């Protein structure tokens, strides 16, 4: 894990974008299920975490070059940057 200082993406977040719905928008389309949810801070889409069978959040981050997600889980307040593997609480 690199420290927060190394990640300009996390520093650039001024307001955290929360989930519109507590569901993975990709899993819903294919009738799959998920473990935990992450919300993309670039486009606002909510997708499933790396513990889920389809890992839609990390696939989206790589494919769309949207680096930062927040946890969409109730009570969790953190941001994660995929390319820098950096975590920040807020
Ligand atoms: Zn970063
Ligand atoms: Zn999913
Ligand atoms: Zn996105």
Coordinates of C-alpha atoms and ligand atoms in Angstrom, one line a residue:
X1 CA 0.0 0.0 0.0
X2 CA 1.4 3.3 -1.0
X3 CA 0.7 6.3 1.2
X4 CA -1.8 9.0 0.4
X5 CA 0.9 11.5 -0.5
X6 CA 1.6 9.5 -3.7
X7 CA -1.9 9.8 -5.1
X8 CA -3.0 13.0 -6.8
X9 CA -6.4 11.5 -7.6
X10 CA -7.5 11.2 -4.0
X11 CA -6.2 14.7 -3.3
X12 CA -8.4 16.0 -6.2
X13 CA -11.6 14.8 -4.6
X14 CA -13.5 17.7 -3.1
X15 CA -16.9 16.2 -2.6
X16 CA -17.6 12.4 -2.3
X17 CA -20.2 11.1 -4.7
X18 CA -22.5 8.6 -3.0
X19 CA -24.4 5.7 -4.5
X20 CA -27.7 6.5 -6.2
X21 CA -28.9 2.9 -5.6
X22 CA -27.5 0.2 -3.4
X23 CA -27.0 -2.3 -6.2
X24 CA -24.3 -3.1 -8.8
X25 CA -25.6 -1.7 -12.1
X26 CA -23.7 -4.3 -14.1
X27 CA -24.8 -7.3 -12.0
X28 CA -28.4 -6.2 -12.2
X29 CA -28.2 -6.4 -16.0
X30 CA -26.9 -10.0 -16.0
X31 CA -28.8 -11.3 -13.0
X32 CA -25.7 -11.8 -10.9
X33 CA -25.0 -11.0 -7.2
X34 CA -22.3 -9.1 -5.3
X35 CA -20.6 -8.9 -2.0
X36 CA -19.9 -5.2 -1.5
X37 CA -20.5 -2.0 -3.5
X38 CA -18.2 0.8 -4.7
X39 CA -19.2 4.1 -6.3
X40 CA -17.1 5.6 -9.1
X41 CA -16.1 9.1 -8.2
X42 CA -15.8 10.1 -11.9
X43 CA -19.1 9.0 -13.3
X44 CA -21.1 8.1 -10.2
X45 CA -21.9 4.5 -11.2
X46 CA -22.1 1.9 -8.5
X47 CA -20.5 -1.5 -9.1
X48 CA -19.3 -4.5 -7.2
X49 CA -16.0 -5.0 -5.3
X50 CA -13.1 -7.4 -5.8
X51 CA -14.7 -9.9 -3.4
X52 CA -17.6 -10.2 -5.7
X53 CA -17.6 -12.8 -8.5
X54 CA -17.7 -10.2 -11.3
X55 CA -15.5 -7.4 -9.9
X56 CA -17.3 -4.8 -11.9
X57 CA -15.8 -1.8 -10.0
X58 CA -12.2 -2.6 -10.8
X59 CA -13.0 -3.7 -14.4
X60 CA -14.7 -0.4 -14.9
X61 CA -11.8 1.6 -13.3
X62 CA -9.4 0.0 -15.8
X63 CA -11.6 0.1 -18.8
X64 CA -12.9 3.7 -18.4
X65 CA -9.7 5.1 -16.7
X66 CA -11.8 6.3 -13.7
X67 CA -9.3 5.9 -10.8
X68 CA -11.2 6.5 -7.6
X69 CA -14.2 4.8 -5.9
X70 CA -15.8 5.3 -2.5
X71 CA -17.3 2.5 -0.5
X72 CA -21.0 2.4 -1.0
X73 CA -21.5 0.3 2.1
X74 CA -23.6 2.1 4.8
X75 CA -21.3 3.4 7.6
X76 CA -18.1 3.1 5.6
X77 CA -16.3 6.3 4.7
X78 CA -13.3 5.8 2.6
X79 CA -12.0 6.4 -0.9
X80 CA -9.8 4.1 -2.9
X81 CA -7.6 4.8 -5.9
X82 CA -7.0 1.7 -8.1
X83 CA -4.0 2.8 -10.1
X84 CA -2.1 4.0 -7.0
X85 CA -3.5 1.4 -4.6
X86 CA -4.1 4.2 -2.2
X87 CA -6.8 4.4 0.5
X88 CA -8.1 7.6 2.3
X89 CA -10.8 8.0 4.9
X90 CA -13.0 11.0 4.8
Ligands
LIG1 ZN1 -4.4 7.9 -7.6
LIG2 ZN1 -21.2 -6.3 -10.4
LIG3 ZN1 -16.7 5.6 -13.7

